Amino acid sequence: QVIKKEGSGTESPMIGDKVTVHYTGWLLDGTKFDSSLDRKDKFSFDLGKGEVIKAWDIAVATMKVGEICQITCKPEYAYGSAGSPPKIPPNATLIFEVKLFEFKGEDLTDDEDGGIIRRIRKKGEGYSKPNEGALVEIQFEGRYGDRVFDRRELRFEIGEGDNYDLPHGLEKAIQKMEKSEESVFYLKSNYGFGSAGKEKFQIPPDAELQYEVKLKSFEKAKESWEMNTDEKLEQSCIVKERGTQYFKEGKYKRAALQYKKIVSWLEHESGLSDEEDTKAKSLRLAAHLNLAMCHLKLKEYSQAVENCNKALELDSSNEKGLFRRGEAHLAVNDFELARGDFQKVIQLYPSNKAAKVQLVICQQKIREQHEKEKKMYAKMFQRLADKDVKSAATLQTSHTEDAEMKDERNGVEDKSEIDTEA
Amino acid sequence: MAVDELQAIIQRCQILEEADFKGEDFNLFQVAGQKCLEDGYAAQLLEVIQNEKNKVIVKNMGWNLVSPLVRCILMYKQEDDKREHCLKILDQLAQLCNPKELVLGLLEQIEQTSGEQVCQTVLLLLRPLQTVLLKLQHKKAYSVGLSLAMIMNQLTPLPVPYTKQQIQEDKLGLCQCCPAVVEFAKPFVNEVVKNMEKSSEYNGTELKEELLKFCMKSLEYPLLTAQLEQLEGIEEHPFRHFATEIIDILWDIREVIPLVFSYRKGRCPDWENEEFADIERKNSADSLACLSYLVFVQHFGIDRFPVVFSSSYLLQCNMMHIEVLLKRTEESVLSKGLDLLESSLLRVEDNGLLRQYLEFRDFINVPQDLVKVMTLCPMEHLRKKSLSILQLFIDKFDAEGKYTLFRCLLKTSNHAGVEGYIIKNIKDQIHLSLTKTRDNIWFTGHHLISLLDLVLLLPEGAETDLLQNSDRIMASLNLLRYLVIKDGESDNQTGVWTTLAKIEQNFLKPLHVGLNMSKAHYEAEIKNKKENRKEAHSSSTVCSVSVSGERMPAMTTEVQLQVLHSALFTFDLIESVLARVEELIEAKVKAGMDENR
């Protein structure tokens, strides 16, 4: 409830703005409990962020500069049943007289030099904000004066904004945004493109810029138990993209880390609706398949097998799962098992040429293995006599084997892809 | 003799110009003066110093006398005249000597004391030091800072009196010293205040910064570890008084609000030197936490604190400080942390905290810290308090928040007792949601099933140590029993009937197996022991336990048998509840089937 006494000025402050007031507060019985005038210090706070009692957030947002108004606050909009010891008893109605001196956009810079100012159009959800390295999805419009010089939808990692022609002041600003927030940022040139300007966008040096940004989503670093199912599914999609990006850049370890997140989040998730369940399964399948791929690249074959097994649990006739498992088996000379897998691939997907090639190799290997073993057993009885000859022979066979393995591997790499669908 | 020597050197120097004083002159003066004091001629020395003609000499050479003076003063008894004389000499020196040199002389004295003499020396030298510093006019900031830092440094190693008796005894004089130090600082505070009133920008920022440093240091020592509750029989509690004064200073220099909210806003107090800023930031964590405690729990200085902040915002700001305090192990600090958390939570209404607050790192760390205190702290009253505060914490969150908290604590606490407690909480919440008309999605339906998966399981399948986990298992069984009774199969509000098969497989069956195994094992043990008892009492213990260096006597067979029997009793208990639950399930399923026919 608000009863205005006087007023002047034109605009009212927006959410997030820093407002400066003088105020005095009384209890219903007339006891004055607080006044900034007594402290001889104006009081400043960030509007609309829950820093002050609800009545203030609502009332001050309607005020104009120079206005003095009197607010009567019911307990639900003030301190409620708990009160605020020692001065405010429970269930107290409070009366404030507030004078608004000024308000200004929120300064996001560390040194408060006014280099990045934010005005929030639409408040975001939750309290977490993207941090360094987070993958964010934004929709934005960059303006210089009246001209729009950049309008895009973009997904990128905080810290790599340079690669996408984003001034670092904008990255800083995004790190202070909440999910679904829409805000306008005013960047001074040292937080913009500085003295170099930006030729690509025809920005001259020392230009002040304006960016209107909507933060659609971002990857949060959370523990598994912290997220509910929706969040997990959402984050899993983001993380999968990230993994794919890393994979394309050859950063297999990092890619693997991303996919592992999906597994850890969704593996034991239960109580899903049918729709969520399908989505979760497909994400997990993709994660395991891609992880297998990463492990193959990193030559961690047993882990590759493990992931293929898990993938095949979800989808027993998955082509890539079988194929990659075959590869892993081959790489550690489990030829029989490799053959089994490749055979199954060909059985289910007759058009898979790579599998056929691999199968031939497997057969060959198995034959060689048998022969080697035959020789070994045969020679074992002549060991003493033919020791040198035998060792030379085995060396030779292992050399040729290595050379063949290398050939295979090259062939395999060409054929392998990563799961970007699903 | 000594006096004559003194007179001699004085006379010589009287004729000289100030600039002509030589090193040996200084030495001779000092030696002579020292001798006078030691031989008991303080009165004469006083005369010499009071003599107008000797002003210049004293101004330059006087500061060398500080050291012997202090020694003598501390030596002489209270009533001794000579002591009086010495004190007067000290005063005169403060008036006459070159301030810069005298400051150094005094500080040197303070630096050289230790142990029991520290407080005595400090108390003695505070007033002359103050006089001298005030003489420094505009360049005093550095010296004031140095003095305060030096004094606090010397005081810090002293133990802080904690119990009522210790405070009353005040063996080392700390309780007297602290208030005196605050008095010492007051004129400087006033100066800063006056300058701030004159203009917003002024030269005295350095002085303000030094005072700020002093306050921050005081918050850490002695206030952080001091006992600050009202004590019966002690009217003027020295540390409460000290705390009030420090906070008053902070208010006067307008630093309370910036400090209380410094972490929230991400801006720490501005230190001039960037390198020290990082170190200061770490050290300041303790001080800031203490400040919050003083303001919000003890209400020191709260009358000047704006009464417009929302309670949940204050809670947010304080969480970081609470975390700092809860991570410590000293009773004094830990109890402050618990008190601060309690008082901050009490300001918030039940069910008032939104789940989003758990997105803040410290809101998750703090309950985990509480669990650590509950389970590991050696002091019983703190353990109990920690548990009650955890319950308070849980109560303040809305349904979704509670749900998330339960999941978190179940996964991270690693303690059967805590898990049992949480499971009981879950049962209460389910009860609430079933009895109230308001639809609570978090404790019914598929969310609940997800939670139950965490609850109704044996951590290591059939091989779980049932004894160790008995608290948890009993709580789980009770929960299941409640669900089976309360939620009819036809209603199935909680969804328990849909997952019944899974529950049976993951929980009930392995529990049967586990119980059978454990009972068999223990029964075998008992049989063994009984048989062995008939044989010789050989003390071939498998392991020995020693407490505080003393070897505990090996458990007699009697006691061992007792333990084994009580284990069996626990198993029987679990089994009986398990049987009852299965009975109920069967009954309901049967009833359901009968209905459907």
mmCIF file with all atom_site columns, N, CA, C and O in Angstrom, chain B residues 33 62 79 149 211 324 430 506 509 519-520 535 594:
data_model
loop_
_atom_site.group_PDB
_atom_site.id
_atom_site.type_symbol
_atom_site.label_atom_id
_atom_site.label_alt_id
_atom_site.label_comp_id
_atom_site.label_asym_id
_atom_site.label_entity_id
_atom_site.label_seq_id
_atom_site.pdbx_PDB_ins_code
_atom_site.Cartn_x
_atom_site.Cartn_y
_atom_site.Cartn_z
_atom_site.occupancy
_atom_site.B_iso_or_equiv
_atom_site.pdbx_formal_charge
_atom_site.auth_seq_id
_atom_site.auth_comp_id
_atom_site.auth_asym_id
_atom_site.auth_atom_id
_atom_site.pdbx_PDB_model_num
ATOM 1  N N  . GLY B 1 33  ? 72.097  8.902   32.353 1.00 0.00 ? 33  GLY B N  1
ATOM 2  C CA . GLY B 1 33  ? 70.708  8.878   32.775 1.00 0.00 ? 33  GLY B CA 1
ATOM 3  C C  . GLY B 1 33  ? 70.307  7.522   33.316 1.00 0.00 ? 33  GLY B C  1
ATOM 4  O O  . GLY B 1 33  ? 69.632  7.391   34.350 1.00 0.00 ? 33  GLY B O  1
ATOM 5  N N  . GLY B 1 62  ? 66.344  12.583  24.695 1.00 0.00 ? 62  GLY B N  1
ATOM 6  C CA . GLY B 1 62  ? 65.492  11.998  25.707 1.00 0.00 ? 62  GLY B CA 1
ATOM 7  C C  . GLY B 1 62  ? 64.986  10.604  25.405 1.00 0.00 ? 62  GLY B C  1
ATOM 8  O O  . GLY B 1 62  ? 64.853  9.760   26.278 1.00 0.00 ? 62  GLY B O  1
ATOM 9  N N  . GLU B 1 79  ? 53.567  1.985   45.413 1.00 0.00 ? 79  GLU B N  1
ATOM 10 C CA . GLU B 1 79  ? 53.560  3.123   46.339 1.00 0.00 ? 79  GLU B CA 1
ATOM 11 C C  . GLU B 1 79  ? 54.865  3.888   46.313 1.00 0.00 ? 79  GLU B C  1
ATOM 12 O O  . GLU B 1 79  ? 54.973  4.970   46.861 1.00 0.00 ? 79  GLU B O  1
ATOM 13 N N  . ALA B 1 149 ? 49.326  -1.894  15.107 1.00 0.00 ? 149 ALA B N  1
ATOM 14 C CA . ALA B 1 149 ? 49.701  -3.227  14.630 1.00 0.00 ? 149 ALA B CA 1
ATOM 15 C C  . ALA B 1 149 ? 50.666  -3.880  15.606 1.00 0.00 ? 149 ALA B C  1
ATOM 16 O O  . ALA B 1 149 ? 50.535  -5.059  15.947 1.00 0.00 ? 149 ALA B O  1
ATOM 17 N N  . LEU B 1 211 ? 42.881  2.559   10.912 1.00 0.00 ? 211 LEU B N  1
ATOM 18 C CA . LEU B 1 211 ? 41.914  2.215   11.947 1.00 0.00 ? 211 LEU B CA 1
ATOM 19 C C  . LEU B 1 211 ? 41.103  1.003   11.538 1.00 0.00 ? 211 LEU B C  1
ATOM 20 O O  . LEU B 1 211 ? 40.785  0.135   12.355 1.00 0.00 ? 211 LEU B O  1
ATOM 21 N N  . VAL B 1 324 ? 32.550  -20.193 7.138  1.00 0.00 ? 324 VAL B N  1
ATOM 22 C CA . VAL B 1 324 ? 33.894  -19.979 7.677  1.00 0.00 ? 324 VAL B CA 1
ATOM 23 C C  . VAL B 1 324 ? 33.967  -20.429 9.132  1.00 0.00 ? 324 VAL B C  1
ATOM 24 O O  . VAL B 1 324 ? 34.904  -21.094 9.556  1.00 0.00 ? 324 VAL B O  1
ATOM 25 N N  . ILE B 1 430 ? 5.921   -36.786 3.821  1.00 0.00 ? 430 ILE B N  1
ATOM 26 C CA . ILE B 1 430 ? 4.918   -37.555 3.094  1.00 0.00 ? 430 ILE B CA 1
ATOM 27 C C  . ILE B 1 430 ? 3.598   -37.486 3.857  1.00 0.00 ? 430 ILE B C  1
ATOM 28 O O  . ILE B 1 430 ? 2.525   -37.310 3.281  1.00 0.00 ? 430 ILE B O  1
ATOM 29 N N  . ASN B 1 506 ? 15.077  -54.951 -4.555 1.00 0.00 ? 506 ASN B N  1
ATOM 30 C CA . ASN B 1 506 ? 16.279  -54.219 -4.133 1.00 0.00 ? 506 ASN B CA 1
ATOM 31 C C  . ASN B 1 506 ? 16.432  -54.120 -2.641 1.00 0.00 ? 506 ASN B C  1
ATOM 32 O O  . ASN B 1 506 ? 17.512  -53.846 -2.143 1.00 0.00 ? 506 ASN B O  1
ATOM 33 N N  . LYS B 1 509 ? 14.175  -58.407 -0.287 1.00 0.00 ? 509 LYS B N  1
ATOM 34 C CA . LYS B 1 509 ? 14.852  -59.711 -0.448 1.00 0.00 ? 509 LYS B CA 1
ATOM 35 C C  . LYS B 1 509 ? 16.284  -59.687 0.073  1.00 0.00 ? 509 LYS B C  1
ATOM 36 O O  . LYS B 1 509 ? 16.664  -60.524 0.898  1.00 0.00 ? 509 LYS B O  1
ATOM 37 N N  . LYS B 1 519 ? 22.686  -63.332 11.169 1.00 0.00 ? 519 LYS B N  1
ATOM 38 C CA . LYS B 1 519 ? 22.287  -64.085 12.361 1.00 0.00 ? 519 LYS B CA 1
ATOM 39 C C  . LYS B 1 519 ? 23.096  -65.367 12.457 1.00 0.00 ? 519 LYS B C  1
ATOM 40 O O  . LYS B 1 519 ? 23.615  -65.718 13.519 1.00 0.00 ? 519 LYS B O  1
ATOM 41 N N  . ALA B 1 520 ? 23.242  -66.040 11.325 1.00 0.00 ? 520 ALA B N  1
ATOM 42 C CA . ALA B 1 520 ? 24.009  -67.292 11.353 1.00 0.00 ? 520 ALA B CA 1
ATOM 43 C C  . ALA B 1 520 ? 25.421  -67.025 11.836 1.00 0.00 ? 520 ALA B C  1
ATOM 44 O O  . ALA B 1 520 ? 25.955  -67.724 12.689 1.00 0.00 ? 520 ALA B O  1
ATOM 45 N N  . GLU B 1 535 ? 37.548  -73.623 27.840 1.00 0.00 ? 535 GLU B N  1
ATOM 46 C CA . GLU B 1 535 ? 38.995  -73.850 27.812 1.00 0.00 ? 535 GLU B CA 1
ATOM 47 C C  . GLU B 1 535 ? 39.706  -72.729 28.540 1.00 0.00 ? 535 GLU B C  1
ATOM 48 O O  . GLU B 1 535 ? 39.089  -71.863 29.122 1.00 0.00 ? 535 GLU B O  1
ATOM 49 N N  . ASP B 1 594 ? -9.069  -59.156 -3.991 1.00 0.00 ? 594 ASP B N  1
ATOM 50 C CA . ASP B 1 594 ? -10.454 -59.540 -3.678 1.00 0.00 ? 594 ASP B CA 1
ATOM 51 C C  . ASP B 1 594 ? -11.422 -58.522 -4.237 1.00 0.00 ? 594 ASP B C  1
ATOM 52 O O  . ASP B 1 594 ? -12.469 -58.867 -4.769 1.00 0.00 ? 594 ASP B O  1
#
